[in-house]
Tab-separated table of N, CA and C in Angstrom:
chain	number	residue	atom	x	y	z
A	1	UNK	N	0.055	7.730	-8.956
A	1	UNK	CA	0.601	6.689	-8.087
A	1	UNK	C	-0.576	5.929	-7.472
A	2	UNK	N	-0.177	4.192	-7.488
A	2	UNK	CA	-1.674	3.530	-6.832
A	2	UNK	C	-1.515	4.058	-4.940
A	3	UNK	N	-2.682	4.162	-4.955
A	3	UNK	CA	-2.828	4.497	-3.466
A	3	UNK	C	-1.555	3.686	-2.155
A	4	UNK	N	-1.877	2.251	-2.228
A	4	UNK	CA	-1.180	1.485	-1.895
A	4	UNK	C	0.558	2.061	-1.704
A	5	UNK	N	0.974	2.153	-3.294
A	5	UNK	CA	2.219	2.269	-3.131
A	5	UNK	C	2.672	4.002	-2.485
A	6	UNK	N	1.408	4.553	-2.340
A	6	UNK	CA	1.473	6.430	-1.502
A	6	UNK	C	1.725	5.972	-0.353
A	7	UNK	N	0.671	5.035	0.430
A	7	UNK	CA	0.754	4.886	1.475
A	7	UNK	C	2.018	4.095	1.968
A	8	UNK	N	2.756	3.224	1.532
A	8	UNK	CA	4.510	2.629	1.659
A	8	UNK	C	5.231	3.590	1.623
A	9	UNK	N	5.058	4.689	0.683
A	9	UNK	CA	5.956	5.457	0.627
A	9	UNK	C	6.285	6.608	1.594
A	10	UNK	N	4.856	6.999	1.905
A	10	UNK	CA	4.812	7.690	3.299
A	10	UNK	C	5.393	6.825	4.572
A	11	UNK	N	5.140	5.384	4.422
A	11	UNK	CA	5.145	4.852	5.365
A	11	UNK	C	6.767	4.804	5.772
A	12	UNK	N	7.470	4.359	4.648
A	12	UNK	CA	8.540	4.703	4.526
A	12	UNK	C	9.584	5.707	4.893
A	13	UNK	N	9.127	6.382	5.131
A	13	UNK	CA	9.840	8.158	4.719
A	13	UNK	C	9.587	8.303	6.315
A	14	UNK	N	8.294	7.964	7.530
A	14	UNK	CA	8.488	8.107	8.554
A	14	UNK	C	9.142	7.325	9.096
A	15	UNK	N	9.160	5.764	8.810
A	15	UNK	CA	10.050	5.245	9.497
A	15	UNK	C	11.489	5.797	9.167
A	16	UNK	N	12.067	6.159	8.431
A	16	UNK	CA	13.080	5.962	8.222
A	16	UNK	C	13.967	7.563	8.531
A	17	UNK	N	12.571	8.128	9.109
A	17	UNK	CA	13.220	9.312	10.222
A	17	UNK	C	13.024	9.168	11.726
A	18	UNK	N	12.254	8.211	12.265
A	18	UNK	CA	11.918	7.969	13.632
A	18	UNK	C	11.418	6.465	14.027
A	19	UNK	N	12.646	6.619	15.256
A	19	UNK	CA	12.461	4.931	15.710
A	19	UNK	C	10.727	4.505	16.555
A	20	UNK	N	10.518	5.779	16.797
A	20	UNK	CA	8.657	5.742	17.383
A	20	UNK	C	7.949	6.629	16.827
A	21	UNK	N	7.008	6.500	16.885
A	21	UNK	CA	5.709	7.492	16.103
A	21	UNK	C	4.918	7.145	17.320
A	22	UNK	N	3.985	8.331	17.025
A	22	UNK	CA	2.962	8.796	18.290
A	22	UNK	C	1.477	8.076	17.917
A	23	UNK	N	1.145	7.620	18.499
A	23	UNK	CA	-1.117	7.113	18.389
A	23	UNK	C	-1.293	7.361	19.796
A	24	UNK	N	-2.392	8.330	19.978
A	24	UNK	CA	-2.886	8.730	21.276
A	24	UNK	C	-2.323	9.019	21.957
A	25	UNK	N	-2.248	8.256	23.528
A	25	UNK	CA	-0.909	8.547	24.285
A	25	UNK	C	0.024	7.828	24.467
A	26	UNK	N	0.147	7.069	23.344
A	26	UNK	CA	1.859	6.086	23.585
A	26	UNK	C	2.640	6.632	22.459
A	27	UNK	N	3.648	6.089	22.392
A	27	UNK	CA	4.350	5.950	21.509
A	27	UNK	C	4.637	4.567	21.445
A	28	UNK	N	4.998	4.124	19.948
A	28	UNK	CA	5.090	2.882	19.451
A	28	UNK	C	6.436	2.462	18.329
A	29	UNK	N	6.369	1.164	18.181
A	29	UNK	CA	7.757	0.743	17.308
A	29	UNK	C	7.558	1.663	16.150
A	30	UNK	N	8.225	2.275	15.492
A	30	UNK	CA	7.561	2.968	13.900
A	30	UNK	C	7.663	1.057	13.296
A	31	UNK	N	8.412	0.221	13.503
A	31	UNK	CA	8.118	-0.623	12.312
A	31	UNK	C	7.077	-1.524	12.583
A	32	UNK	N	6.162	-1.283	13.701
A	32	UNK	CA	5.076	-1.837	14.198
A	32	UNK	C	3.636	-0.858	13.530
A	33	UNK	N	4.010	0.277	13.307
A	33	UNK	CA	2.768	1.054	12.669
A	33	UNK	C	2.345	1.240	11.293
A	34	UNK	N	1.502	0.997	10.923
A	34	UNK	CA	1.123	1.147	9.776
A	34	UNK	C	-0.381	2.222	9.441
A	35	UNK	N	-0.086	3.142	8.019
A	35	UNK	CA	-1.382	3.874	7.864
A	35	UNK	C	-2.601	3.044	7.610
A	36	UNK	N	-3.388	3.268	8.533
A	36	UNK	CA	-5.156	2.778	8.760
A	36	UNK	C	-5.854	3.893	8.163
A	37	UNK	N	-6.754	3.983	7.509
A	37	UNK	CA	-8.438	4.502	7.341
A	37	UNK	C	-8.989	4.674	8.616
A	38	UNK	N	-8.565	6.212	8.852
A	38	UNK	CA	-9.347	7.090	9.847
A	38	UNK	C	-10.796	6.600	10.315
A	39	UNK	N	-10.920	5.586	11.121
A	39	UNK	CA	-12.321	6.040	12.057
A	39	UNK	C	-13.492	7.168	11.328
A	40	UNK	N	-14.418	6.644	11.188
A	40	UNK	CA	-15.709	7.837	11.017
A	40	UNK	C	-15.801	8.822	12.060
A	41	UNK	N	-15.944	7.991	13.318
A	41	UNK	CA	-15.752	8.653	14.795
A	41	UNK	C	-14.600	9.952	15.069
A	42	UNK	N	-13.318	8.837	14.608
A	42	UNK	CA	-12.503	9.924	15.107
A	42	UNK	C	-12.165	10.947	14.175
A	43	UNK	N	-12.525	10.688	12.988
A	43	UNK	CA	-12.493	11.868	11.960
A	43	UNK	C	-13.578	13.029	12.846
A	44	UNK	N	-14.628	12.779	12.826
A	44	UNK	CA	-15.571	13.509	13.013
A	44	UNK	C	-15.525	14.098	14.064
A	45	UNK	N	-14.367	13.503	15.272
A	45	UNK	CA	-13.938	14.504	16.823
A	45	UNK	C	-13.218	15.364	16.210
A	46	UNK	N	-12.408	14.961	15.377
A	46	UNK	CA	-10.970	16.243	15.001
A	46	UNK	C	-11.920	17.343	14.249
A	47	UNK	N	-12.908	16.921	13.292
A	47	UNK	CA	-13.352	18.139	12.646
A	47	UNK	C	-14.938	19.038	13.080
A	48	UNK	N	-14.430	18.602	14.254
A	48	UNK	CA	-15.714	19.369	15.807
A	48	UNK	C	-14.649	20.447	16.201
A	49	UNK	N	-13.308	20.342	16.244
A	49	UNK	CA	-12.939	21.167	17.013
A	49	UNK	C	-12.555	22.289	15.716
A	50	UNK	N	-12.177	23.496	16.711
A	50	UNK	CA	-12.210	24.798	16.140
A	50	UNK	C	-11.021	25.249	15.030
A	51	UNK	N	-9.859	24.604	15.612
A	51	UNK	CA	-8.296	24.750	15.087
A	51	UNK	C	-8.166	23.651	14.172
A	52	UNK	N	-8.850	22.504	14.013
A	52	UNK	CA	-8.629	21.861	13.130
A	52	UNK	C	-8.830	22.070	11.816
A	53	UNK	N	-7.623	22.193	10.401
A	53	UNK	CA	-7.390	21.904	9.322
A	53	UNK	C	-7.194	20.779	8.754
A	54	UNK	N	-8.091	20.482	7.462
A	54	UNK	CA	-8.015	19.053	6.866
A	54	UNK	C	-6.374	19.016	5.843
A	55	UNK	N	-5.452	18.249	5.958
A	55	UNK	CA	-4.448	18.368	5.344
A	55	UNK	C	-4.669	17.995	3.597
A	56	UNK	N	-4.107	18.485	3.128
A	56	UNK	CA	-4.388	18.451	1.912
A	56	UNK	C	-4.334	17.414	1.344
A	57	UNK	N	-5.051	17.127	0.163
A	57	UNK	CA	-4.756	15.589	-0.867
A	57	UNK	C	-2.719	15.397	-0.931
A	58	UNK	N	-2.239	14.131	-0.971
A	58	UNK	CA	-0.810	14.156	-0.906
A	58	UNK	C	0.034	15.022	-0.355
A	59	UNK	N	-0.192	15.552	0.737
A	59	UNK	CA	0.913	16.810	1.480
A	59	UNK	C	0.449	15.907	2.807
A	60	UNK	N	2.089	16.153	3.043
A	60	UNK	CA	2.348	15.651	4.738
A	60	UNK	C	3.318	14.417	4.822
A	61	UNK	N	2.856	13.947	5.647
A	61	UNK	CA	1.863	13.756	6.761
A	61	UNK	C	1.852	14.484	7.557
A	62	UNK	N	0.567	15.028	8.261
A	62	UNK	CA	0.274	16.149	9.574
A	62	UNK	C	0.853	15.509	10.678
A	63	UNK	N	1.220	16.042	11.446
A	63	UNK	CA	1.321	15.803	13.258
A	63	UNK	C	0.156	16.223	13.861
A	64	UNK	N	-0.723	15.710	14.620
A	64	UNK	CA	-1.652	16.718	15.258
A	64	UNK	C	-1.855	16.153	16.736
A	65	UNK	N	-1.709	17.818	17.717
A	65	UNK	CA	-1.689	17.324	18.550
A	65	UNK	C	-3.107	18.119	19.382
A	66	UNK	N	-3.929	16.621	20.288
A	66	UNK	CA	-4.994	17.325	20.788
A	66	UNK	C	-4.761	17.331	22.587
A	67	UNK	N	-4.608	18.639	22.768
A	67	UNK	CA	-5.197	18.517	24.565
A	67	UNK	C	-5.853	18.617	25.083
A	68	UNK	N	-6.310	18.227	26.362
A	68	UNK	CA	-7.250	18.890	26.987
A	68	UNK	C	-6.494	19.528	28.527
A	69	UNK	N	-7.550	19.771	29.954
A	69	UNK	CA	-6.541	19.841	31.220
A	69	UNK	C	-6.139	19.034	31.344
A	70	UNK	N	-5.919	17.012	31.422
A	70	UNK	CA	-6.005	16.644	31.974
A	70	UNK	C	-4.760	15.800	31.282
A	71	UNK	N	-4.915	15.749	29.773
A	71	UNK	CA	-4.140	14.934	28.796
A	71	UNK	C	-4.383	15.598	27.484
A	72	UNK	N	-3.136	14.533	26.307
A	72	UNK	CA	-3.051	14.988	25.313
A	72	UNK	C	-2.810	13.593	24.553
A	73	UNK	N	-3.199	13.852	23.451
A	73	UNK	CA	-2.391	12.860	22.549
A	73	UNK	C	-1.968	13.335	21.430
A	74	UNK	N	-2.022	12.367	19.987
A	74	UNK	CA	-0.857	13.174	19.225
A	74	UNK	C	-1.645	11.868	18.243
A	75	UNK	N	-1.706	12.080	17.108
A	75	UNK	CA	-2.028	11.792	15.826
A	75	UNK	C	-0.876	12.155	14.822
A	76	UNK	N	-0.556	11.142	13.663
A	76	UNK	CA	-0.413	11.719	12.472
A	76	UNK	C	-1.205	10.865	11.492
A	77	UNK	N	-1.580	11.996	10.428
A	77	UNK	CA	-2.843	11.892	9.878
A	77	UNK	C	-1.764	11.948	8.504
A	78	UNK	N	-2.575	11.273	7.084
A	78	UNK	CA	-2.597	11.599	5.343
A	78	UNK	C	-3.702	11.475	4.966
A	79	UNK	N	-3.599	12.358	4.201
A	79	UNK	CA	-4.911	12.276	2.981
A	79	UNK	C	-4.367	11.980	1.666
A	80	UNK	N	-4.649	10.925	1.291
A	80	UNK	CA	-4.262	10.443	0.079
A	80	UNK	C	-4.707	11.149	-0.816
A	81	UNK	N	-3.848	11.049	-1.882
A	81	UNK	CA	-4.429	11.909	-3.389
A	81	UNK	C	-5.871	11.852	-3.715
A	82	UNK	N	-6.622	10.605	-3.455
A	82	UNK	CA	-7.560	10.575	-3.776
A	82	UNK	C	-8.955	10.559	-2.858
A	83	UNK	N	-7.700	11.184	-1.724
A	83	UNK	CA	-9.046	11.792	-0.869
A	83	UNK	C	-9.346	11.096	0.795
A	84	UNK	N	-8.893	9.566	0.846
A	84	UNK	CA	-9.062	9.188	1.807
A	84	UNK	C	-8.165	9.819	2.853
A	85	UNK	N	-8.638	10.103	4.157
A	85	UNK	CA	-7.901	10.158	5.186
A	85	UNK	C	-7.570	9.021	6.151
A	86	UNK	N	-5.892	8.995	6.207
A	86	UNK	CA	-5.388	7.890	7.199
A	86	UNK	C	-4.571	8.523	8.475
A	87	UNK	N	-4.826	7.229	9.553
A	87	UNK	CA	-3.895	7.804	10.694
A	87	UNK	C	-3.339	6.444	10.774
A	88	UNK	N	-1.797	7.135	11.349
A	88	UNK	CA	-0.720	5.788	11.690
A	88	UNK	C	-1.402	5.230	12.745
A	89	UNK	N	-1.213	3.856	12.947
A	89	UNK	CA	-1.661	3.313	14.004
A	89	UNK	C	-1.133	1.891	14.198
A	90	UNK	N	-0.929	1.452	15.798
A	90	UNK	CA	-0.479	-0.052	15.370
A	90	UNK	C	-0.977	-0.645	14.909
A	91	UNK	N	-0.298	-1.974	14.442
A	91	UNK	CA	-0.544	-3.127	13.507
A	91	UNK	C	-1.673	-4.077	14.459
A	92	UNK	N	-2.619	-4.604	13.471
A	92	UNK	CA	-3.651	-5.075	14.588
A	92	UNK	C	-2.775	-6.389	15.299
């Protein structure tokens, strides 16, 4: 499958179970979000911490949720078949 049409199809499959999806600490329209190419940055916070697992090529999409004392947020992450990792995020 071309990457493109993985990522619709995922994209798909969440909207069409939830009227919001989570980025950080909001929640947002699901038909306002679309999968982005993970940040270098924020890849590289999630895989500092201890509990973090990389989700597999085509399985998922993950939920992941990070806290600290003070706050939390909430990610969902894919790794495309061919390796890239994406997180939902709004539309610019």
């Amino acid at each position: 499958m071309h990457e493109t049409a993985e990522l619709a199809a995922i994209m798909e499959r969440l909207r069409a179970g939830h009227d919001m999806l989570p980025f950080l600490t909001g929640l947002h329209p699901a038909g306002q979000m679309q999968l982005r190419p993970m940040p270098f940055e924020m890849q590289a916070l999630l895989e500092a911490t201890t509990d973090y697992r990389p989700p597999d090529p085509g399985q998922g999409p993950v939920w992941l949720q990070v806290a600290s004392l003070d706050d939390a947020a909430e990610l969902i992450v894919y790794r495309v078949i061919g390796g890239t990792l994406y997180v939902v995020a709004p539309e610019p």
